[in-house]
Short mmCIF file of C-alpha atoms in Angstrom, two decimals:
data_model
loop_
_atom_site.label_atom_id
_atom_site.label_comp_id
_atom_site.label_asym_id
_atom_site.label_seq_id
_atom_site.Cartn_x
_atom_site.Cartn_y
_atom_site.Cartn_z
CA MET B 1 -16.97 -56.36 90.97
CA ARG B 2 -16.42 -56.79 94.71
CA ARG B 3 -13.00 -56.49 96.25
CA LEU B 4 -12.57 -59.49 98.51
CA PRO B 5 -9.65 -60.10 100.86
CA GLN B 6 -6.99 -62.59 99.87
CA VAL B 7 -8.37 -65.90 101.10
CA LYS B 8 -5.92 -68.49 102.34
CA THR B 9 -8.38 -70.34 104.57
CA LEU B 10 -12.07 -70.70 103.66
CA VAL B 11 -14.96 -72.17 105.67
CA ILE B 12 -18.03 -73.28 103.72
CA LYS B 13 -21.23 -74.04 105.65
CA ILE B 14 -23.81 -76.30 104.00
CA GLY B 15 -27.24 -76.95 105.51
CA SER B 16 -29.49 -79.98 105.22
CA ASN B 17 -31.94 -78.13 102.99
CA ILE B 18 -29.17 -77.63 100.41
CA LEU B 19 -27.84 -81.19 100.64
CA THR B 20 -31.32 -82.67 100.27
CA ASN B 21 -32.91 -80.08 97.97
CA ASN B 22 -35.50 -79.53 100.73
CA SER B 23 -36.45 -83.22 100.83
CA THR B 24 -35.40 -86.07 103.12
CA ILE B 25 -33.00 -87.67 100.63
CA ILE B 26 -29.32 -86.68 100.31
CA ASP B 27 -28.63 -85.36 96.79
CA ASN B 28 -25.52 -87.27 95.70
CA ASN B 29 -25.28 -85.30 92.45
CA TYR B 30 -25.13 -82.06 94.40
CA ILE B 31 -22.24 -83.30 96.54
CA ASN B 32 -20.43 -84.52 93.41
CA ASN B 33 -20.78 -81.06 91.83
CA LEU B 34 -19.73 -79.41 95.09
CA ALA B 35 -16.59 -81.57 95.25
CA LYS B 36 -15.75 -80.62 91.65
CA VAL B 37 -16.03 -76.90 92.45
CA ILE B 38 -13.93 -77.21 95.61
CA GLY B 39 -11.35 -79.24 93.71
CA GLU B 40 -11.02 -76.37 91.25
CA LEU B 41 -10.78 -73.82 94.09
CA LYS B 42 -7.92 -75.70 95.73
CA SER B 43 -5.55 -74.29 93.13
CA GLN B 44 -6.10 -70.79 94.54
CA ILE B 45 -7.21 -71.38 98.16
CA GLU B 46 -4.79 -73.34 100.33
CA ASN B 47 -7.13 -74.48 103.11
CA ILE B 48 -10.83 -75.31 102.81
CA LEU B 49 -13.00 -76.63 105.63
CA ILE B 50 -16.64 -77.68 105.25
CA VAL B 51 -19.22 -77.49 108.03
CA SER B 52 -21.91 -79.88 106.89
CA SER B 53 -25.31 -80.81 108.24
CA GLY B 54 -27.14 -83.81 106.86
CA ALA B 55 -26.48 -86.70 109.27
CA VAL B 56 -30.10 -86.95 110.39
CA ALA B 57 -31.34 -86.61 106.80
CA ALA B 58 -28.98 -89.36 105.66
CA GLY B 59 -30.18 -91.56 108.52
CA ILE B 60 -33.79 -91.01 107.56
CA GLN B 61 -32.90 -92.26 104.10
CA VAL B 62 -30.93 -95.29 105.35
CA LEU B 63 -33.68 -96.34 107.77
CA GLY B 64 -36.38 -95.84 105.15
CA LEU B 65 -38.40 -93.35 107.19
CA GLN B 66 -40.94 -91.10 105.50
CA GLU B 67 -40.32 -88.00 107.61
CA LYS B 68 -38.09 -86.54 110.28
CA PRO B 69 -38.85 -88.23 113.64
CA LYS B 70 -40.15 -86.10 116.48
CA GLU B 71 -38.57 -88.15 119.28
CA ILE B 72 -35.05 -87.07 120.24
CA SER B 73 -33.81 -90.66 120.62
CA LYS B 74 -34.99 -91.52 117.11
CA ARG B 75 -33.27 -88.44 115.67
CA GLN B 76 -30.09 -89.46 117.47
CA ALA B 77 -30.43 -92.93 115.97
CA CYS B 78 -30.84 -91.36 112.53
CA ALA B 79 -27.69 -89.29 113.13
CA ALA B 80 -25.75 -92.38 114.25
CA VAL B 81 -26.75 -94.30 111.14
CA GLY B 82 -26.58 -91.33 108.80
CA GLN B 83 -23.23 -89.77 109.72
CA PRO B 84 -21.05 -92.61 108.30
CA LYS B 85 -23.28 -92.71 105.22
CA LEU B 86 -22.90 -88.93 104.76
CA ILE B 87 -19.11 -88.98 105.10
CA GLN B 88 -18.94 -91.93 102.69
CA ILE B 89 -20.80 -89.85 100.08
CA TYR B 90 -18.37 -86.97 100.63
CA GLU B 91 -15.39 -89.32 100.51
CA ASN B 92 -16.46 -90.85 97.19
CA ALA B 93 -17.19 -87.47 95.64
CA PHE B 94 -13.86 -85.90 96.61
CA GLU B 95 -11.91 -89.03 95.70
CA HIS B 96 -12.93 -88.50 92.08
CA CYS B 97 -11.34 -85.04 92.35
CA GLY B 98 -8.11 -86.41 93.82
CA LEU B 99 -8.83 -85.05 97.29
CA LYS B 100 -9.08 -86.65 100.73
CA VAL B 101 -11.56 -85.72 103.43
CA ALA B 102 -11.59 -86.19 107.20
CA GLN B 103 -14.57 -86.44 109.50
CA ILE B 104 -14.61 -84.23 112.61
CA LEU B 105 -17.56 -84.55 115.02
CA ILE B 106 -17.65 -81.90 117.68
CA THR B 107 -19.75 -80.68 120.60
CA LYS B 108 -19.89 -77.37 122.41
CA ASP B 109 -18.04 -78.96 125.32
CA ASP B 110 -15.05 -79.33 122.98
CA PHE B 111 -14.99 -75.55 122.58
CA SER B 112 -15.63 -74.93 126.26
CA ASN B 113 -12.62 -76.98 127.29
CA ARG B 114 -9.53 -74.94 126.43
CA ARG B 115 -7.33 -78.03 125.96
CA ARG B 116 -9.81 -79.72 123.59
CA TYR B 117 -10.30 -76.43 121.78
CA LEU B 118 -6.58 -76.21 121.06
CA ASN B 119 -6.37 -79.92 120.22
CA ALA B 120 -9.07 -79.43 117.57
CA LYS B 121 -7.16 -76.47 116.18
CA TYR B 122 -3.89 -78.40 115.95
CA THR B 123 -5.62 -81.43 114.38
CA ILE B 124 -7.19 -79.30 111.67
CA ARG B 125 -3.88 -77.55 111.07
CA GLU B 126 -2.23 -80.95 110.52
CA LEU B 127 -5.02 -82.01 108.15
CA PHE B 128 -4.50 -78.84 106.13
CA SER B 129 -0.77 -79.50 105.93
CA ASN B 130 -1.62 -82.88 104.37
CA ASN B 131 -4.01 -81.30 101.85
CA VAL B 132 -7.04 -82.91 103.51
CA ILE B 133 -10.46 -81.23 103.61
CA PRO B 134 -12.06 -81.51 107.08
CA ILE B 135 -15.81 -82.18 107.09
CA VAL B 136 -17.15 -80.88 110.42
CA ASN B 137 -20.54 -81.58 111.98
CA GLU B 138 -22.00 -81.38 115.46
CA ASN B 139 -22.08 -84.78 117.12
CA ASP B 140 -25.85 -85.24 117.04
CA THR B 141 -25.68 -88.74 118.49
CA VAL B 142 -24.71 -87.36 121.91
CA VAL B 143 -25.97 -83.76 121.74
CA VAL B 144 -29.65 -83.25 122.50
CA GLU B 145 -29.94 -79.46 122.27
CA GLU B 146 -29.65 -78.95 118.50
CA LEU B 147 -32.06 -81.77 117.86
CA LYS B 148 -34.55 -79.93 120.10
CA PHE B 149 -33.89 -76.70 118.17
CA VAL B 150 -32.47 -75.15 121.35
CA ASP B 151 -29.02 -73.62 121.71
CA SER B 152 -26.11 -76.03 121.87
CA PHE B 153 -24.17 -74.51 119.08
CA GLY B 154 -27.74 -73.55 118.17
CA ASP B 155 -27.21 -74.91 114.69
CA ASN B 156 -24.38 -75.35 112.23
CA ASP B 157 -24.45 -71.66 111.29
CA ASN B 158 -23.13 -70.88 114.75
CA LEU B 159 -20.72 -73.82 114.58
CA SER B 160 -19.33 -72.55 111.27
CA ALA B 161 -18.61 -69.14 112.82
CA LEU B 162 -16.80 -70.77 115.73
CA MET B 163 -14.79 -72.95 113.36
CA ALA B 164 -13.86 -69.88 111.30
CA GLY B 165 -12.54 -68.25 114.46
CA LEU B 166 -10.79 -71.42 115.58
CA ILE B 167 -8.74 -71.80 112.40
CA GLY B 168 -8.31 -68.10 111.60
CA ALA B 169 -10.24 -68.21 108.32
CA GLU B 170 -10.38 -65.08 106.17
CA LEU B 171 -13.84 -65.89 104.79
CA LEU B 172 -16.91 -67.79 105.94
CA LEU B 173 -19.29 -68.64 103.09
CA ILE B 174 -22.78 -69.71 104.21
CA LEU B 175 -24.76 -71.55 101.55
CA SER B 176 -28.48 -70.76 101.77
CA ASP B 177 -31.56 -71.78 99.80
CA VAL B 178 -32.23 -68.12 98.99
CA ASP B 179 -30.10 -65.59 97.12
CA GLY B 180 -28.81 -63.83 100.24
CA PHE B 181 -30.13 -61.49 102.93
CA PHE B 182 -33.28 -59.61 101.99
CA THR B 183 -35.10 -56.63 103.51
CA ALA B 184 -37.93 -59.08 104.30
CA ASP B 185 -38.78 -62.73 103.74
CA PRO B 186 -38.97 -62.96 99.92
CA SER B 187 -41.32 -65.94 100.11
CA LYS B 188 -43.87 -63.80 101.96
CA ASP B 189 -43.15 -60.26 100.74
CA LYS B 190 -42.84 -59.66 97.01
CA SER B 191 -41.40 -56.19 97.63
CA ALA B 192 -38.39 -57.66 99.49
CA THR B 193 -35.06 -56.68 97.96
CA LEU B 194 -31.64 -58.27 98.25
CA ILE B 195 -29.05 -56.42 100.33
CA SER B 196 -25.80 -56.80 98.41
CA GLU B 197 -23.43 -55.51 101.09
CA ILE B 198 -23.66 -55.03 104.84
CA LYS B 199 -21.08 -52.91 106.62
CA TYR B 200 -22.62 -52.33 110.04
CA PHE B 201 -24.85 -54.31 112.36
CA ASP B 202 -27.84 -52.67 113.98
CA SER B 203 -31.15 -53.73 115.50
CA LYS B 204 -32.93 -53.48 112.14
CA LEU B 205 -30.97 -56.40 110.72
CA LEU B 206 -32.34 -58.90 113.20
CA GLY B 207 -35.81 -57.48 112.65
CA MET B 208 -35.52 -58.25 108.95
CA ALA B 209 -34.32 -61.81 109.58
CA GLY B 210 -36.93 -64.40 110.40
CA ASP B 211 -36.60 -67.78 112.06
CA SER B 212 -37.34 -70.82 109.95
CA ILE B 213 -37.18 -74.54 110.54
CA THR B 214 -37.53 -76.92 107.61
CA SER B 215 -38.44 -80.59 107.65
CA VAL B 216 -34.74 -81.48 107.62
CA GLY B 217 -32.93 -78.39 108.96
CA THR B 218 -32.81 -76.25 112.09
CA GLY B 219 -31.50 -72.88 110.93
CA GLY B 220 -33.08 -69.71 109.58
CA MET B 221 -31.79 -66.41 108.29
CA LYS B 222 -31.60 -65.01 111.82
CA SER B 223 -29.14 -67.75 112.80
CA LYS B 224 -27.05 -66.87 109.73
CA ILE B 225 -26.97 -63.19 110.71
CA LEU B 226 -25.93 -64.03 114.27
CA ALA B 227 -23.26 -66.37 112.90
CA ALA B 228 -22.03 -63.58 110.62
CA LYS B 229 -21.68 -61.28 113.61
CA LYS B 230 -19.63 -63.85 115.51
CA ALA B 231 -17.38 -64.51 112.51
CA LEU B 232 -16.80 -60.80 111.96
CA ASN B 233 -15.86 -60.42 115.61
CA ALA B 234 -13.27 -63.14 115.00
CA GLY B 235 -11.80 -61.16 112.10
CA CYS B 236 -13.46 -63.23 109.36
CA TYR B 237 -15.41 -61.77 106.44
CA VAL B 238 -18.75 -63.43 105.61
CA GLY B 239 -20.83 -64.16 102.53
CA ILE B 240 -24.35 -65.57 102.33
CA ILE B 241 -25.18 -66.93 98.90
CA ASN B 242 -27.62 -69.24 97.16
CA GLY B 243 -25.88 -72.59 97.45
CA LYS B 244 -28.20 -74.65 95.29
CA ASP B 245 -25.73 -74.15 92.44
CA PRO B 246 -22.18 -74.86 93.72
CA GLU B 247 -20.81 -72.71 90.88
CA ASN B 248 -22.03 -69.71 92.89
CA ILE B 249 -19.15 -70.34 95.28
CA LYS B 250 -16.66 -69.62 92.48
CA ARG B 251 -18.69 -66.64 91.29
CA PHE B 252 -18.66 -65.07 94.75
CA LEU B 253 -14.93 -65.66 95.19
CA ASN B 254 -14.27 -64.18 91.75
CA GLY B 255 -15.88 -60.93 92.90
CA ASP B 256 -19.28 -61.27 91.22
CA GLU B 257 -21.89 -59.29 93.14
CA ILE B 258 -24.09 -62.21 94.10
CA GLY B 259 -25.47 -62.91 97.55
CA THR B 260 -24.81 -60.68 100.56
CA TYR B 261 -21.30 -59.70 101.58
CA PHE B 262 -20.47 -58.63 105.14
CA SER B 263 -17.55 -56.45 104.22
CA HIS B 264 -16.50 -54.41 107.23
CA LEU B 265 -14.47 -55.56 110.22
CA GLU B 266 -14.48 -53.14 113.13
CA ASP B 267 -12.52 -53.84 116.32
CA PRO B 268 -12.48 -57.65 115.93
CA LEU B 269 -12.08 -59.61 119.14
CA LYS B 270 -8.85 -61.36 119.86
CA LYS B 271 -9.05 -65.10 119.28
CA ARG B 272 -8.86 -65.83 123.00
CA LYS B 273 -11.79 -63.50 123.62
CA LEU B 274 -13.79 -65.24 120.90
CA TRP B 275 -13.50 -68.44 122.94
CA ILE B 276 -14.60 -66.64 126.12
CA ALA B 277 -17.50 -64.85 124.43
CA TYR B 278 -19.07 -67.56 122.31
CA ALA B 279 -17.62 -70.99 122.93
CA ALA B 280 -17.14 -71.43 126.67
CA ILE B 281 -20.02 -72.49 128.94
CA PRO B 282 -19.94 -70.37 132.14
CA LYS B 283 -19.26 -72.49 135.23
CA GLY B 284 -20.63 -69.97 137.74
CA GLU B 285 -21.00 -66.28 138.40
CA ILE B 286 -19.36 -63.49 140.35
CA VAL B 287 -21.52 -60.69 141.78
CA VAL B 288 -19.85 -57.26 141.89
CA ASP B 289 -20.69 -53.94 143.54
CA GLU B 290 -21.34 -50.64 141.75
CA GLY B 291 -17.72 -49.53 142.00
CA ALA B 292 -16.43 -52.69 140.33
CA LYS B 293 -19.22 -52.48 137.74
CA LYS B 294 -18.09 -49.01 136.73
CA ALA B 295 -14.45 -50.07 136.69
CA ILE B 296 -14.88 -53.07 134.37
CA VAL B 297 -17.63 -51.68 132.12
CA ASN B 298 -16.80 -47.97 131.79
CA ASP B 299 -13.15 -47.70 132.77
CA LYS B 300 -12.01 -50.94 131.06
CA LYS B 301 -10.29 -52.15 134.23
CA SER B 302 -9.66 -55.64 135.58
CA LEU B 303 -11.85 -57.16 138.30
CA LEU B 304 -10.20 -57.02 141.72
CA PRO B 305 -11.34 -58.94 144.83
CA SER B 306 -12.33 -55.73 146.62
CA GLY B 307 -15.32 -55.22 144.29
CA ILE B 308 -16.76 -58.73 144.68
CA VAL B 309 -19.76 -59.19 146.97
CA ASN B 310 -20.82 -62.78 146.23
CA VAL B 311 -19.91 -65.96 144.33
CA ASN B 312 -22.32 -68.53 142.88
CA GLY B 313 -21.43 -71.96 141.54
CA ARG B 314 -18.27 -74.05 141.69
CA PHE B 315 -15.39 -73.40 139.32
CA ASN B 316 -11.62 -73.67 139.08
CA VAL B 317 -8.77 -71.51 137.90
CA GLY B 318 -9.10 -70.91 134.14
CA ASP B 319 -12.86 -71.51 133.98
CA VAL B 320 -15.17 -68.94 132.40
CA VAL B 321 -17.80 -67.31 134.64
CA ARG B 322 -20.52 -64.72 134.28
CA ILE B 323 -19.89 -61.34 135.89
CA VAL B 324 -23.17 -59.85 137.15
CA ASP B 325 -24.22 -56.77 139.13
CA GLN B 326 -26.20 -56.94 142.36
CA LYS B 327 -29.47 -56.96 140.41
CA GLY B 328 -28.36 -60.05 138.48
CA LYS B 329 -27.73 -58.27 135.16
CA GLU B 330 -24.89 -59.87 133.21
CA LEU B 331 -22.05 -57.42 132.58
CA GLY B 332 -19.83 -59.86 130.71
CA ARG B 333 -17.87 -63.08 130.97
CA GLY B 334 -14.32 -63.69 132.03
CA LYS B 335 -11.72 -66.34 132.74
CA VAL B 336 -10.96 -66.47 136.47
CA ARG B 337 -7.54 -66.64 138.07
CA TYR B 338 -8.90 -68.06 141.33
CA SER B 339 -11.38 -70.83 142.20
CA ASN B 340 -14.77 -70.12 143.77
CA ILE B 341 -13.44 -71.31 147.16
CA GLU B 342 -10.49 -68.92 146.97
CA ILE B 343 -12.64 -66.00 145.83
CA GLU B 344 -15.06 -66.55 148.71
CA LYS B 345 -12.10 -66.04 151.07
CA ILE B 346 -10.66 -62.93 149.41
CA MET B 347 -13.78 -61.13 148.14
CA GLY B 348 -14.15 -57.63 149.50
CA LYS B 349 -10.45 -57.57 150.43
CA LYS B 350 -7.59 -55.49 149.05
CA THR B 351 -5.08 -57.15 146.74
CA ALA B 352 -2.34 -56.69 149.33
CA GLU B 353 -4.28 -58.98 151.66
CA ILE B 354 -4.52 -61.93 149.27
CA ILE B 355 -1.23 -63.56 150.22
CA ASN B 356 -1.96 -63.28 153.93
CA ILE B 357 -5.41 -64.84 153.52
CA LEU B 358 -4.53 -67.64 151.09
CA GLY B 359 -0.84 -68.07 151.85
CA TYR B 360 -0.06 -67.49 148.15
CA LYS B 361 -1.07 -65.17 145.32
CA PHE B 362 -1.57 -66.03 141.65
CA SER B 363 -2.45 -62.51 140.61
CA ASP B 364 -3.80 -59.19 141.88
CA GLU B 365 -6.77 -59.61 139.55
CA VAL B 366 -9.57 -62.15 139.88
CA VAL B 367 -10.39 -61.57 136.19
CA HIS B 368 -7.85 -59.73 134.07
CA ARG B 369 -9.08 -57.24 131.51
CA ASP B 370 -7.50 -59.27 128.72
CA ASP B 371 -9.62 -62.26 129.76
CA PHE B 372 -12.93 -60.36 129.97
CA VAL B 373 -15.61 -59.79 127.33
CA LEU B 374 -18.40 -57.27 127.80
CA SER B 375 -21.98 -58.44 127.40
CA ASP B 376 -22.34 -56.27 124.26
CA PHE B 377 -20.45 -58.98 122.39
CA LEU B 378 -22.65 -61.72 123.84
CA GLU B 379 -26.01 -60.31 122.75
CA GLY B 380 -27.53 -61.10 119.41
#
């Protein structure tokens, strides 16, 4: 039996391939069974949030299409038609279990904007206090990137990790169409074996995980591994299980050794740094000299104006920017305490000169160490 942490807040991620049984038709019976399981879990887990794909698949069904459209505009139309249909199916299923659901559609811009990020957090907190289960999906009707299989959130695996960090979940449970994480693709390699527990990330893990795109979904095992890494960095344990049978959710939470459990949290990022590292879109970049590079990377120091040699892009106080060396290599990302116009005036100068140059001083640091994340956390 596994020893899981006490779970007060749980995030469950469900992909289109699970909701449709790898077809283009939403499986209503599956959602009914899922609602029943979650209804039973509510007696022991206070807060449950679902990150659900399926809007495009539901739209395909509503519009009577035979396959997933290739054109982005048609996929967006499917999402627009399918999202209300999908939430209606969820609503009906959970109503039979005496539970209410809420629809939350979100884009990466909502995470990039600190105010909207916090508003989303407070909204979900209020929903939890009213015993409501939030159903979260990326807003495919206005977001092009996921529909092109390019990084917006990338896919709902990544979104689920960000949501877990946003709400401070203890466990993220990713429902897959396979039994967990294997040493190789089990559909191609009969010698592949299931890895029951993962304690440390290394380069071999990504090598074992392959990309896959189904007729209705966008994610593969690699996206799940990257999502697991992000969730762990937010202080959230992760499980990847076969979600075709919703009862597996209860089995995993009861400690049965099914699926793959990411069991070790080492130096998790602070919640504010999670936002900087994974959610915020950089507005520009600051180029630093070798002395500043050593100070922020090796000596764990803040970035001062004296070490800055150039500024690219336009940004304001509080925006996130890339910090790069003079060869263009990204060292990390940080939240700036001065705008690009102000930095252009004070770069290369000592901190004592800031007030004389600008007529005011917000801070000695352009990027404080507490608002900086090294590129190690940004790489897959």
